[in-house]
Each structure stands twice: as structure tokens, then as C-alpha cells.
GROMACS .gro file of N, CA and C in nm:
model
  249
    1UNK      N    1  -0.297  -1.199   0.981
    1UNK     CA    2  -0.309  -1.271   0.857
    1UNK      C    3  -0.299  -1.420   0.888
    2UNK      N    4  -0.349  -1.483   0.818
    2UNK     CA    5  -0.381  -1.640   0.828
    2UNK      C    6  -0.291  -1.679   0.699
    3UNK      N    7  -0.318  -1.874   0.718
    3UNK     CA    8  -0.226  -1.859   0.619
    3UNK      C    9  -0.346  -1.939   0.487
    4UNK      N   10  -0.506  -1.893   0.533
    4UNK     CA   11  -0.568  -1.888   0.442
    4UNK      C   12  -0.619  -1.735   0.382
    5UNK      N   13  -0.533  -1.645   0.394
    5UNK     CA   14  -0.580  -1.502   0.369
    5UNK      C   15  -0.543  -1.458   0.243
    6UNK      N   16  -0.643  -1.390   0.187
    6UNK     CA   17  -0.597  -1.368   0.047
    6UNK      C   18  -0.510  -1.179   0.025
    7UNK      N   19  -0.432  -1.198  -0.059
    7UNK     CA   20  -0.333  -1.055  -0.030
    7UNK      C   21  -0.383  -0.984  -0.205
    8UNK      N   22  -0.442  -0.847  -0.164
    8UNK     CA   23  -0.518  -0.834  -0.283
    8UNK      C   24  -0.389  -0.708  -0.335
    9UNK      N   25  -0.379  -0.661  -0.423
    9UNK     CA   26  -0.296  -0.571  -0.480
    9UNK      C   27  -0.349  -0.484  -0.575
   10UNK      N   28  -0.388  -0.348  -0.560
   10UNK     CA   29  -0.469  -0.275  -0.670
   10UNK      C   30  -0.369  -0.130  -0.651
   11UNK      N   31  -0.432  -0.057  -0.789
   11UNK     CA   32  -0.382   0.067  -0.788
   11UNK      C   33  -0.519   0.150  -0.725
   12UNK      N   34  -0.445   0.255  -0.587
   12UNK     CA   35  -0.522   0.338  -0.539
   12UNK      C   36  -0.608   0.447  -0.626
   13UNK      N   37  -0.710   0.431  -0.655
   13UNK     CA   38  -0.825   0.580  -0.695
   13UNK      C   39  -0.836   0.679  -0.580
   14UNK      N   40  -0.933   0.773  -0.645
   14UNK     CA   41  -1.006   0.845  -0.529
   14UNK      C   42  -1.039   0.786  -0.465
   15UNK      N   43  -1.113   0.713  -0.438
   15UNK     CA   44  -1.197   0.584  -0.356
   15UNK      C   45  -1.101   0.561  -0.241
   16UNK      N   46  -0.953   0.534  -0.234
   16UNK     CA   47  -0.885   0.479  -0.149
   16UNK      C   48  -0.806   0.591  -0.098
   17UNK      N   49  -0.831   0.676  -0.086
   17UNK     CA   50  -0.777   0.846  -0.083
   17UNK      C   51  -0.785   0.842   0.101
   18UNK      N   52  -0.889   0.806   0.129
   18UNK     CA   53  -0.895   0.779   0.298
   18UNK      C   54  -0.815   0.710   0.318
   19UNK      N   55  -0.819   0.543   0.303
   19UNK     CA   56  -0.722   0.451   0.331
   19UNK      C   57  -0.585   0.482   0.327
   20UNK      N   58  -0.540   0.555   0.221
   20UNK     CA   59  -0.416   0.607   0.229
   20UNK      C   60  -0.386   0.691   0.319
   21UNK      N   61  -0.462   0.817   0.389
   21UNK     CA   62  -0.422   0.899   0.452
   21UNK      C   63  -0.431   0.797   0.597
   22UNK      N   64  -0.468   0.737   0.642
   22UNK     CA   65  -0.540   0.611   0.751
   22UNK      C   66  -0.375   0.518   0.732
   23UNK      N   67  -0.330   0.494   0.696
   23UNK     CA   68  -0.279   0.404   0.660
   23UNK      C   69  -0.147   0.475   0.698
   24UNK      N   70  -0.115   0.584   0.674
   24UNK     CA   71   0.008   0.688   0.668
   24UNK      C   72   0.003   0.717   0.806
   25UNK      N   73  -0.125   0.788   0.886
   25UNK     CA   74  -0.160   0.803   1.000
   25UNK      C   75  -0.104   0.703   1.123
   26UNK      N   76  -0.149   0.554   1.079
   26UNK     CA   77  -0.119   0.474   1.190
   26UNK      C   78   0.001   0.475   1.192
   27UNK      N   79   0.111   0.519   1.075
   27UNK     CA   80   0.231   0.470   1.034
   27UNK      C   81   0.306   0.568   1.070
   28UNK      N   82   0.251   0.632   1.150
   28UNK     CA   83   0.340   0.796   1.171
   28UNK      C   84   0.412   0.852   1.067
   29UNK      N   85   0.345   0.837   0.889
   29UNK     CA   86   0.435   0.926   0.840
   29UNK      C   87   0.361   1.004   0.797
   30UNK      N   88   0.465   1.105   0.654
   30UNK     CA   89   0.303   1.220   0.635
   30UNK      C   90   0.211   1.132   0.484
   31UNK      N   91   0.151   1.144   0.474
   31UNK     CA   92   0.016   1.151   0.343
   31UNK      C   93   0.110   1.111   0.267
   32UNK      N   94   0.043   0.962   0.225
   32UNK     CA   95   0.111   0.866   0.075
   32UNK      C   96  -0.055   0.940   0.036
   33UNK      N   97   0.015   1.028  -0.087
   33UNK     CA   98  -0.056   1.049  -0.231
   33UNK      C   99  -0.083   0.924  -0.345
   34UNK      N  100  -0.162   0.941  -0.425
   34UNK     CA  101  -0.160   0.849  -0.573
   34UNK      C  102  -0.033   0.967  -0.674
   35UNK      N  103   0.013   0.886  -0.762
   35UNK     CA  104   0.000   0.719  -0.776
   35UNK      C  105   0.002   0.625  -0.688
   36UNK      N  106  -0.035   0.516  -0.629
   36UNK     CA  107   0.011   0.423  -0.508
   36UNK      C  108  -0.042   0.302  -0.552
   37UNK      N  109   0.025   0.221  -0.496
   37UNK     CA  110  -0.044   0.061  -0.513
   37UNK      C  111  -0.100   0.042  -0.342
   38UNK      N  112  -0.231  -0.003  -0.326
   38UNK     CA  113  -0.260  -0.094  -0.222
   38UNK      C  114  -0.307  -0.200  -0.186
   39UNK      N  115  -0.237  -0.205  -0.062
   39UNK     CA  116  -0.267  -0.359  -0.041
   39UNK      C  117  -0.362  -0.405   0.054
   40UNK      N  118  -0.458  -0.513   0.082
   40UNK     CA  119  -0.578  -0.561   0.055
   40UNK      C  120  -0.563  -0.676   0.149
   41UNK      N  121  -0.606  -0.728   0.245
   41UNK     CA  122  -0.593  -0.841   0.320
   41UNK      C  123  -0.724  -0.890   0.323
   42UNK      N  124  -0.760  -0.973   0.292
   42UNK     CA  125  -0.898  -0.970   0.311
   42UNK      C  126  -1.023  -0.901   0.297
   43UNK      N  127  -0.944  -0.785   0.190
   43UNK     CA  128  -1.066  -0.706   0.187
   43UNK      C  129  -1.025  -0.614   0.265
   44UNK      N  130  -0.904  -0.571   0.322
   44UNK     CA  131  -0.883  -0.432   0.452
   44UNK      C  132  -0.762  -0.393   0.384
   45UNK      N  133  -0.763  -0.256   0.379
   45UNK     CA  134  -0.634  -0.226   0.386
   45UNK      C  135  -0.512  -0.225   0.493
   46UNK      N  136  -0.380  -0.288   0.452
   46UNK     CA  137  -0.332  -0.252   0.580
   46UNK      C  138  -0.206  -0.210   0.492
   47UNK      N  139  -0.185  -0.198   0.406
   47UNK     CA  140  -0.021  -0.106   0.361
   47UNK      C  141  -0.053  -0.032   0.209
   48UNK      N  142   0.001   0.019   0.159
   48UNK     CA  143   0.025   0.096   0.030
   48UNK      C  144   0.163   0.163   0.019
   49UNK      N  145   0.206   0.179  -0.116
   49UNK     CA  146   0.349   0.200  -0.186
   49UNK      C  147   0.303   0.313  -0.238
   50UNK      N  148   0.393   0.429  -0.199
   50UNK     CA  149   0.421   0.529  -0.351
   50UNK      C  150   0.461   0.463  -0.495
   51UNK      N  151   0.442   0.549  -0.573
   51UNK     CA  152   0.460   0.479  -0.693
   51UNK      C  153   0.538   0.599  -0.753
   52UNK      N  154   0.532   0.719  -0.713
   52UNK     CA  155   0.631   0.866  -0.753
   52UNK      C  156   0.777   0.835  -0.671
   53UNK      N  157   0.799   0.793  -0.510
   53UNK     CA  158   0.881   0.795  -0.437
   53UNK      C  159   0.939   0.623  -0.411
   54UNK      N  160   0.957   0.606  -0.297
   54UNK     CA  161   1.005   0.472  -0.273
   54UNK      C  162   0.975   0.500  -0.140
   55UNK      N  163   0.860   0.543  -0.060
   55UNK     CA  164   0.762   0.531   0.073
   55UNK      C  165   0.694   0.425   0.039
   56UNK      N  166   0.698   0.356   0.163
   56UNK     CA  167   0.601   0.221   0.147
   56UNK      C  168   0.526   0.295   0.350
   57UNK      N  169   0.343   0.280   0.299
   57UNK     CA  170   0.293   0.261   0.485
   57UNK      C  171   0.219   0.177   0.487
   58UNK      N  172   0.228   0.102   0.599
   58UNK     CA  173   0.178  -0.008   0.663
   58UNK      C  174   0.088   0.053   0.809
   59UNK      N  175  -0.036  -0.063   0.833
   59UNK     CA  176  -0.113  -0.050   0.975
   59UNK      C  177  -0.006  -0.122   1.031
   60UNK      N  178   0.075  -0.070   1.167
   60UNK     CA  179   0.150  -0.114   1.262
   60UNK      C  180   0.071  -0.231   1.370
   61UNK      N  181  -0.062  -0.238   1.332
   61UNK     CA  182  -0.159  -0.286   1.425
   61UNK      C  183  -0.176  -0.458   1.385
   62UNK      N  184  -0.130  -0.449   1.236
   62UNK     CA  185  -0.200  -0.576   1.167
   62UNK      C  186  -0.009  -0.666   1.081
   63UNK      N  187  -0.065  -0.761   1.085
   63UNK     CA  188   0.051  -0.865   1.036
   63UNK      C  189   0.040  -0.838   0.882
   64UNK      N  190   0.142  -0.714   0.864
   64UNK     CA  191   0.195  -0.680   0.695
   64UNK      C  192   0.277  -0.717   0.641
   65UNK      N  193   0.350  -0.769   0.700
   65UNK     CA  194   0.509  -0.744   0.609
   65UNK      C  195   0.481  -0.843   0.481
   66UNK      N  196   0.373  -0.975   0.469
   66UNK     CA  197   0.378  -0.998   0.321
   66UNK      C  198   0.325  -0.958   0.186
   67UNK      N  199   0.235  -0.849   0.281
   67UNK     CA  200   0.160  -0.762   0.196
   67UNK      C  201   0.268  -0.602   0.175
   68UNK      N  202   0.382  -0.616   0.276
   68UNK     CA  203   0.470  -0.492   0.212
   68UNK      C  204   0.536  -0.559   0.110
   69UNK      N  205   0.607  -0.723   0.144
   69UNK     CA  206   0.649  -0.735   0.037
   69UNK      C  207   0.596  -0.743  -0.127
   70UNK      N  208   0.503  -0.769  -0.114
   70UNK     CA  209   0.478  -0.787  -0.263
   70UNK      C  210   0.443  -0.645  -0.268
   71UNK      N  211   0.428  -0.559  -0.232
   71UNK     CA  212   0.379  -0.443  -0.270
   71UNK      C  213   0.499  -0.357  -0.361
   72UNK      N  214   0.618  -0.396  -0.272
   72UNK     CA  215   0.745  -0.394  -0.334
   72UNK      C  216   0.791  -0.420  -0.425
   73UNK      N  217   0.770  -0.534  -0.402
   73UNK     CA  218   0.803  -0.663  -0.584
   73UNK      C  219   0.736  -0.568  -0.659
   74UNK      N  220   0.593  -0.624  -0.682
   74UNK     CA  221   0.514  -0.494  -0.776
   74UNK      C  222   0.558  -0.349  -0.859
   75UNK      N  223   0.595  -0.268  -0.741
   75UNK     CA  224   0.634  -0.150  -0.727
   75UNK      C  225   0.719  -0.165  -0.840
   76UNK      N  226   0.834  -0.225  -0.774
   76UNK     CA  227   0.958  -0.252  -0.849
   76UNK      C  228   0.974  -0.291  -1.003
   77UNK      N  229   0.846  -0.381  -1.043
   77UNK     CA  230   0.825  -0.420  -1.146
   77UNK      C  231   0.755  -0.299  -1.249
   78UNK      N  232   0.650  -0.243  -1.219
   78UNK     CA  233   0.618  -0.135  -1.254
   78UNK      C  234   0.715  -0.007  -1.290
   79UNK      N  235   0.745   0.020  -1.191
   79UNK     CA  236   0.899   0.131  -1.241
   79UNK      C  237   0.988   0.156  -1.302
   80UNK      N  238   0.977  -0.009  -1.313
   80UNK     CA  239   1.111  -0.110  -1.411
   80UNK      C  240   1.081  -0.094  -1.558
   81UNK      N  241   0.973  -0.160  -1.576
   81UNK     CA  242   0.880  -0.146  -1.707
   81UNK      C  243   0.877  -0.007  -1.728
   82UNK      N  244   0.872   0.118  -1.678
   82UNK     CA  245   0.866   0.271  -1.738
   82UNK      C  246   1.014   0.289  -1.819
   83UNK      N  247   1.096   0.292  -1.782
   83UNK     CA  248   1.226   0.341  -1.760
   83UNK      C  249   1.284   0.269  -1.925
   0.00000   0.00000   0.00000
């Protein structure tokens, strides 16, 4: 990540159903399902949040952690607002 990179934040569809399993994969854990939020670097995925649990996976390959954080914040905000 640069520090002209844009950090995109969406809720996962079908569409991102790969990315998630890809994403879990590099991360050695098992399959982040939807609901999920993901996150977007430029147009790539490199992390996504459960939105049922409190699993967050990241690409171990690529510079995430500000795209875990806000994924977090988010998360957090969302969950917050249900309750």
C-alpha cells in the first residue's frame, strides 16, 4: 500500500464469494462466509470481516493492517447500530 492508495470498504455478495474463500486460504483459516465486509486496496482484495462472528482474514502477502483496521471500526459500528 502506498500512501496514495485508496482503501475501499463494501459488503461482500455472491460476487466476492471467491475472494473470501482466497482471502481465508492465504490466511490459513477456514471459509469467512457472508455476511462480511471487504476490503479493497486499489481495487484488490486483501482482507474481509465476519459480520455473524468477530474473524477478521487478511492476504499475509500484501500491507493490510489499515485495511484490517477500518474493517474493524466498521464492523464495530455496524453491530453496534443492531443491538
Amino acid at each position: 500500500m502506498t500512501s496514495t492508495s485508496t482503501i475501499t470498504l463494501q459488503r461482500a455478495t455472491a460476487d466476492d464469494d471467491e475472494a473470501l474463500r482466497t482471502l481465508s486460504a492465504l490466511d490459513s483459516a477456514r471459509p469467512l462466509r457472508r455476511p462480511a465486509l471487504l476490503a479493497l486496496v486499489d481495487g484488490r482484495s486483501v482482507a474481509a470481516a465476519s459480520l455473524s462472528d468477530e474473524r477478521v482474514v487478511a492476504d499475509p502477502f500484501t500491507a493490510s493492517a489499515d485495511a484490517v483496521g477500518l474493517l474493524r471500526q466498521h464492523r464495530s459500528a455496524l453491530v453496534g447500530s443492531r443491538a
